[in-house]
mmCIF file of C-alpha atoms in Angstrom:
data_model
loop_
_atom_site.group_PDB
_atom_site.id
_atom_site.type_symbol
_atom_site.label_atom_id
_atom_site.label_comp_id
_atom_site.label_asym_id
_atom_site.label_seq_id
_atom_site.Cartn_x
_atom_site.Cartn_y
_atom_site.Cartn_z
ATOM 1 C CA UNK F 25 92.899 44.771 -66.956
ATOM 2 C CA UNK F 26 96.083 42.862 -67.745
ATOM 3 C CA UNK F 27 96.709 45.068 -70.797
ATOM 4 C CA UNK F 28 97.421 48.005 -68.440
ATOM 5 C CA UNK F 29 95.136 50.316 -70.408
ATOM 6 C CA UNK F 30 92.303 52.637 -69.387
ATOM 7 C CA UNK F 31 88.805 51.399 -70.199
ATOM 8 C CA UNK F 32 85.141 52.171 -69.547
ATOM 9 C CA UNK F 33 82.198 49.838 -68.918
ATOM 10 C CA UNK F 34 78.548 50.919 -68.840
ATOM 11 C CA UNK F 35 76.907 47.528 -68.389
ATOM 12 C CA UNK F 36 75.927 45.328 -65.449
ATOM 13 C CA UNK F 37 78.375 42.932 -63.756
ATOM 14 C CA UNK F 38 76.433 39.896 -62.518
ATOM 15 C CA UNK F 39 79.177 37.394 -61.626
ATOM 16 C CA UNK F 40 79.879 36.527 -57.992
ATOM 17 C CA UNK F 41 83.273 38.254 -57.844
ATOM 18 C CA UNK F 42 84.962 40.706 -60.210
ATOM 19 C CA UNK F 43 88.724 41.407 -59.880
ATOM 20 C CA UNK F 44 90.388 44.547 -61.234
ATOM 21 C CA UNK F 45 94.022 43.905 -62.258
ATOM 22 C CA UNK F 46 96.446 45.928 -64.353
ATOM 23 C CA UNK F 47 97.821 49.454 -63.928
ATOM 24 C CA UNK F 48 95.138 51.183 -66.001
ATOM 25 C CA UNK F 49 91.928 52.863 -64.823
ATOM 26 C CA UNK F 50 88.594 51.069 -65.225
ATOM 27 C CA UNK F 51 85.631 53.475 -65.200
ATOM 28 C CA UNK F 52 82.222 52.042 -64.292
ATOM 29 C CA UNK F 53 79.264 54.193 -65.361
ATOM 30 C CA UNK F 54 76.475 51.640 -64.972
ATOM 31 C CA UNK F 55 74.326 50.705 -61.984
ATOM 32 C CA UNK F 56 72.638 47.613 -60.576
ATOM 33 C CA UNK F 57 75.617 45.266 -60.729
ATOM 34 C CA UNK F 58 75.532 42.475 -58.159
ATOM 35 C CA UNK F 59 79.185 41.367 -58.114
ATOM 36 C CA UNK F 60 81.595 41.879 -55.293
ATOM 37 C CA UNK F 61 84.313 44.047 -56.841
ATOM 38 C CA UNK F 62 87.971 43.702 -55.784
ATOM 39 C CA UNK F 63 90.547 46.316 -56.790
ATOM 40 C CA UNK F 64 93.943 44.602 -56.896
ATOM 41 C CA UNK F 65 95.911 46.990 -59.121
ATOM 42 C CA UNK F 66 95.495 50.301 -60.885
ATOM 43 C CA UNK F 67 92.373 52.374 -60.305
ATOM 44 C CA UNK F 68 88.642 51.797 -60.289
ATOM 45 C CA UNK F 69 86.672 54.966 -61.044
ATOM 46 C CA UNK F 70 82.977 55.311 -60.211
ATOM 47 C CA UNK F 71 81.076 57.618 -62.540
ATOM 48 C CA UNK F 72 77.350 57.106 -61.932
ATOM 49 C CA UNK F 73 75.076 59.982 -60.912
ATOM 50 C CA UNK F 74 72.410 57.827 -59.259
ATOM 51 C CA UNK F 75 71.796 54.280 -58.110
ATOM 52 C CA UNK F 76 74.530 51.987 -56.815
ATOM 53 C CA UNK F 77 77.411 50.753 -58.936
ATOM 54 C CA UNK F 78 76.947 47.374 -57.249
ATOM 55 C CA UNK F 79 74.731 46.006 -54.514
ATOM 56 C CA UNK F 80 77.742 44.151 -53.069
ATOM 57 C CA UNK F 81 80.916 45.598 -51.559
ATOM 58 C CA UNK F 82 83.818 47.213 -53.371
ATOM 59 C CA UNK F 83 87.019 45.990 -51.701
ATOM 60 C CA UNK F 84 90.179 47.988 -52.355
ATOM 61 C CA UNK F 85 93.123 45.692 -51.642
ATOM 62 C CA UNK F 86 96.127 47.555 -53.027
ATOM 63 C CA UNK F 87 94.878 49.795 -55.824
ATOM 64 C CA UNK F 88 92.929 53.066 -55.876
ATOM 65 C CA UNK F 89 89.212 53.815 -55.710
ATOM 66 C CA UNK F 90 88.400 57.156 -57.277
ATOM 67 C CA UNK F 91 85.626 58.981 -59.090
ATOM 68 C CA UNK F 92 82.350 60.728 -58.424
ATOM 69 C CA UNK F 93 79.557 58.250 -57.851
ATOM 70 C CA UNK F 94 77.573 55.855 -55.690
ATOM 71 C CA UNK F 95 77.889 52.280 -54.463
ATOM 72 C CA UNK F 96 76.642 50.112 -51.607
ATOM 73 C CA UNK F 97 79.729 49.850 -49.400
ATOM 74 C CA UNK F 98 83.506 50.267 -49.514
ATOM 75 C CA UNK F 99 86.143 48.211 -47.708
ATOM 76 C CA UNK F 100 89.699 49.585 -47.857
ATOM 77 C CA UNK F 101 92.586 47.380 -46.751
ATOM 78 C CA UNK F 102 96.277 47.889 -45.949
ATOM 79 C CA UNK F 103 97.904 49.695 -48.860
ATOM 80 C CA UNK F 104 94.667 50.889 -50.463
ATOM 81 C CA UNK F 105 94.059 54.456 -51.645
ATOM 82 C CA UNK F 106 90.735 56.285 -51.696
ATOM 83 C CA UNK F 107 90.860 59.464 -53.797
ATOM 84 C CA UNK F 108 87.510 61.038 -54.747
ATOM 85 C CA UNK F 109 87.200 63.081 -57.926
ATOM 86 C CA UNK F 110 87.266 62.392 -61.657
ATOM 87 C CA UNK F 111 90.696 63.917 -62.292
ATOM 88 C CA UNK F 112 93.661 65.591 -60.616
ATOM 89 C CA UNK F 113 92.044 68.998 -61.224
ATOM 90 C CA UNK F 114 88.389 68.233 -60.440
ATOM 91 C CA UNK F 115 86.848 67.462 -57.063
ATOM 92 C CA UNK F 116 84.175 64.848 -56.468
ATOM 93 C CA UNK F 117 82.355 62.713 -53.908
ATOM 94 C CA UNK F 118 82.333 58.977 -53.301
ATOM 95 C CA UNK F 119 78.970 57.989 -51.784
ATOM 96 C CA UNK F 120 77.744 54.769 -50.170
ATOM 97 C CA UNK F 121 74.297 53.730 -49.011
ATOM 98 C CA UNK F 122 76.047 51.436 -46.528
ATOM 99 C CA UNK F 123 79.399 51.567 -44.752
ATOM 100 C CA UNK F 124 82.922 52.726 -45.518
ATOM 101 C CA UNK F 125 85.417 50.701 -43.490
ATOM 102 C CA UNK F 126 89.157 51.405 -43.531
ATOM 103 C CA UNK F 127 91.042 48.524 -41.948
ATOM 104 C CA UNK F 128 94.332 50.331 -41.382
ATOM 105 C CA UNK F 129 97.091 52.014 -43.408
ATOM 106 C CA UNK F 130 94.668 53.223 -46.040
ATOM 107 C CA UNK F 131 95.584 56.547 -47.676
ATOM 108 C CA UNK F 132 92.705 58.968 -48.240
ATOM 109 C CA UNK F 133 93.539 61.845 -50.605
ATOM 110 C CA UNK F 134 91.314 64.932 -50.666
ATOM 111 C CA UNK F 135 91.725 67.741 -53.186
ATOM 112 C CA UNK F 136 90.493 71.214 -52.283
ATOM 113 C CA UNK F 137 89.765 73.892 -54.877
ATOM 114 C CA UNK F 138 88.666 77.477 -54.286
ATOM 115 C CA UNK F 139 84.972 76.510 -54.457
ATOM 116 C CA UNK F 140 84.720 72.945 -53.174
ATOM 117 C CA UNK F 141 86.637 69.861 -52.060
ATOM 118 C CA UNK F 142 86.583 66.092 -52.347
ATOM 119 C CA UNK F 143 84.316 64.239 -49.913
ATOM 120 C CA UNK F 144 83.507 60.735 -48.767
ATOM 121 C CA UNK F 145 79.910 60.103 -47.654
ATOM 122 C CA UNK F 146 78.470 57.021 -45.946
ATOM 123 C CA UNK F 147 74.839 56.672 -44.916
ATOM 124 C CA UNK F 148 75.999 53.924 -42.571
ATOM 125 C CA UNK F 149 79.257 53.785 -40.583
ATOM 126 C CA UNK F 150 82.538 55.418 -41.518
ATOM 127 C CA UNK F 151 85.499 53.820 -39.761
ATOM 128 C CA UNK F 152 89.085 55.082 -39.651
ATOM 129 C CA UNK F 153 91.755 52.789 -38.211
ATOM 130 C CA UNK F 154 95.330 54.054 -38.324
ATOM 131 C CA UNK F 155 94.926 55.605 -41.756
ATOM 132 C CA UNK F 156 96.621 58.542 -43.514
ATOM 133 C CA UNK F 157 94.706 61.628 -44.665
ATOM 134 C CA UNK F 158 96.347 63.841 -47.302
ATOM 135 C CA UNK F 159 95.088 67.332 -48.129
ATOM 136 C CA UNK F 160 96.023 68.584 -51.592
ATOM 137 C CA UNK F 161 95.044 72.158 -52.549
ATOM 138 C CA UNK F 162 94.424 72.669 -56.283
ATOM 139 C CA UNK F 163 93.594 75.559 -58.608
ATOM 140 C CA UNK F 164 95.193 78.139 -56.314
ATOM 141 C CA UNK F 165 93.339 77.174 -53.127
ATOM 142 C CA UNK F 166 94.872 78.520 -49.917
ATOM 143 C CA UNK F 167 93.808 78.228 -46.283
ATOM 144 C CA UNK F 168 93.900 80.684 -43.392
ATOM 145 C CA UNK F 169 93.811 80.047 -39.653
ATOM 146 C CA UNK F 170 90.245 79.037 -38.748
ATOM 147 C CA UNK F 171 89.152 77.873 -42.212
ATOM 148 C CA UNK F 172 87.182 74.619 -42.124
ATOM 149 C CA UNK F 173 87.036 71.810 -44.644
ATOM 150 C CA UNK F 174 84.518 68.958 -44.429
ATOM 151 C CA UNK F 175 85.922 65.688 -45.712
ATOM 152 C CA UNK F 176 83.426 63.137 -44.380
ATOM 153 C CA UNK F 177 79.695 62.752 -43.849
ATOM 154 C CA UNK F 178 78.361 59.624 -42.161
ATOM 155 C CA UNK F 179 75.448 58.215 -40.218
ATOM 156 C CA UNK F 180 77.968 57.024 -37.608
ATOM 157 C CA UNK F 181 81.634 57.869 -37.167
ATOM 158 C CA UNK F 182 84.028 55.392 -35.583
ATOM 159 C CA UNK F 183 87.757 55.760 -34.968
ATOM 160 C CA UNK F 184 89.581 52.551 -34.115
ATOM 161 C CA UNK F 185 92.974 54.199 -33.537
ATOM 162 C CA UNK F 186 94.881 57.369 -34.352
ATOM 163 C CA UNK F 187 95.238 58.658 -37.909
ATOM 164 C CA UNK F 188 97.933 60.730 -39.582
ATOM 165 C CA UNK F 189 97.265 64.016 -41.362
ATOM 166 C CA UNK F 190 99.904 64.769 -43.984
ATOM 167 C CA UNK F 191 100.179 68.334 -45.274
ATOM 168 C CA UNK F 192 103.530 70.055 -45.696
ATOM 169 C CA UNK F 193 101.867 73.478 -45.998
ATOM 170 C CA UNK F 194 99.231 73.680 -43.252
ATOM 171 C CA UNK F 195 98.528 72.467 -39.725
ATOM 172 C CA UNK F 196 95.096 70.993 -39.010
ATOM 173 C CA UNK F 197 92.933 70.678 -35.902
ATOM 174 C CA UNK F 198 91.101 67.329 -36.129
ATOM 175 C CA UNK F 199 88.992 67.637 -32.959
ATOM 176 C CA UNK F 200 85.794 67.579 -35.089
ATOM 177 C CA UNK F 201 86.924 64.892 -37.510
ATOM 178 C CA UNK F 202 85.166 61.903 -35.948
ATOM 179 C CA UNK F 203 82.067 63.856 -34.936
ATOM 180 C CA UNK F 204 81.429 66.050 -37.986
ATOM 181 C CA UNK F 205 84.078 65.033 -40.518
ATOM 182 C CA UNK F 206 85.657 68.497 -40.327
ATOM 183 C CA UNK F 207 89.260 69.674 -40.227
ATOM 184 C CA UNK F 208 90.083 73.227 -39.130
ATOM 185 C CA UNK F 209 93.191 74.992 -40.393
ATOM 186 C CA UNK F 210 95.571 76.132 -37.646
ATOM 187 C CA UNK F 211 97.930 78.091 -39.844
ATOM 188 C CA UNK F 212 101.052 77.189 -41.752
ATOM 189 C CA UNK F 213 103.044 74.086 -40.919
ATOM 190 C CA UNK F 214 106.153 74.454 -38.813
ATOM 191 C CA UNK F 215 108.070 71.672 -40.566
ATOM 192 C CA UNK F 216 107.430 69.156 -37.768
ATOM 193 C CA UNK F 217 105.315 66.193 -38.867
ATOM 194 C CA UNK F 218 104.549 64.662 -35.473
ATOM 195 C CA UNK F 219 105.391 64.453 -31.819
ATOM 196 C CA UNK F 220 105.747 61.298 -29.741
ATOM 197 C CA UNK F 221 105.067 61.950 -26.051
ATOM 198 C CA UNK F 222 105.804 59.270 -23.462
ATOM 199 C CA UNK F 223 105.779 61.512 -20.391
ATOM 200 C CA UNK F 224 105.223 65.280 -20.025
ATOM 201 C CA UNK F 225 108.975 65.784 -19.600
ATOM 202 C CA UNK F 226 110.002 63.323 -22.329
ATOM 203 C CA UNK F 227 109.141 64.758 -25.736
ATOM 204 C CA UNK F 228 110.572 63.501 -29.028
ATOM 205 C CA UNK F 229 110.391 65.607 -32.187
ATOM 206 C CA UNK F 230 110.454 64.450 -35.803
ATOM 207 C CA UNK F 231 110.912 66.264 -39.118
ATOM 208 C CA UNK F 232 108.597 65.782 -42.100
ATOM 209 C CA UNK F 233 110.894 63.096 -43.527
ATOM 210 C CA UNK F 234 110.753 61.116 -40.280
ATOM 211 C CA UNK F 235 114.141 62.047 -38.811
ATOM 212 C CA UNK F 236 114.327 62.638 -35.072
ATOM 213 C CA UNK F 237 115.513 66.105 -34.015
ATOM 214 C CA UNK F 238 117.200 67.025 -30.751
ATOM 215 C CA UNK F 239 114.764 69.193 -28.781
ATOM 216 C CA UNK F 240 117.623 71.504 -27.808
ATOM 217 C CA UNK F 241 118.126 72.451 -31.475
ATOM 218 C CA UNK F 242 114.515 73.323 -32.285
ATOM 219 C CA UNK F 243 113.599 76.945 -33.093
ATOM 220 C CA UNK F 244 111.946 78.903 -30.318
ATOM 221 C CA UNK F 245 108.353 80.160 -30.307
ATOM 222 C CA UNK F 246 106.776 77.338 -32.243
ATOM 223 C CA UNK F 247 103.949 74.976 -31.420
ATOM 224 C CA UNK F 248 104.050 71.224 -31.959
ATOM 225 C CA UNK F 249 100.988 68.992 -31.806
ATOM 226 C CA UNK F 250 100.364 65.321 -31.104
ATOM 227 C CA UNK F 251 96.900 63.864 -31.563
ATOM 228 C CA UNK F 252 95.591 60.439 -30.608
ATOM 229 C CA UNK F 253 92.195 58.837 -30.187
ATOM 230 C CA UNK F 254 91.175 57.267 -26.891
ATOM 231 C CA UNK F 255 87.788 55.681 -26.430
ATOM 232 C CA UNK F 256 86.519 57.232 -29.644
ATOM 233 C CA UNK F 257 87.428 60.757 -28.518
ATOM 234 C CA UNK F 258 90.205 62.957 -29.798
ATOM 235 C CA UNK F 259 92.917 63.975 -27.350
ATOM 236 C CA UNK F 260 95.100 66.879 -28.467
ATOM 237 C CA UNK F 261 98.363 67.691 -26.707
ATOM 238 C CA UNK F 262 99.943 71.030 -27.574
ATOM 239 C CA UNK F 263 103.574 71.622 -26.691
ATOM 240 C CA UNK F 264 104.945 75.154 -26.925
ATOM 241 C CA UNK F 265 108.669 75.511 -27.514
#
């Protein structure tokens, strides 16, 4: 941990609490641990094909949870990153037999190749609360208008507040995200990251780097989208310029 090196452990962790420090990646291949695992720095990679890594929760405080494996439940806090897959060029799935709860400002990174994509699966509840979802095509993957990608599977979906989808290449329709875990491609991005709407006649536009743009200087014939969640349902407002 503190040596900032990558390491692998195939045994059983039976202490009450286990803390992952250091910038390296710790890969856990064993099952049946009973410790509560806390990721403070670096990355924790799950690499077990069956059984649960631990019967307690894995809490990601400020590091990264990655890999292709199973555990009981995942709690992701402010500043945490969840990135399924064993490497930058291989997709994977993080599975829980319990819940996956994101408490806010968690970043979830999903790679998509030509054949498959990263996923997060929870047999219990999956909760998103003001988190960021990043889509990263790999191995030449491209999307066309209408293409779907399933990121989540869960027994129950819950959205506590709006989320942010970050993709400089494509626009995404998230109307099925909290019901089926699906995003639908809506074509190439226009260069506008988000829209803040206070009233129908008071629209503010922002570029991908967060700078506000005067509406009078925007190109014609483009569509800008703002999405929020109200009462667990997605509300999509489309503004045509």
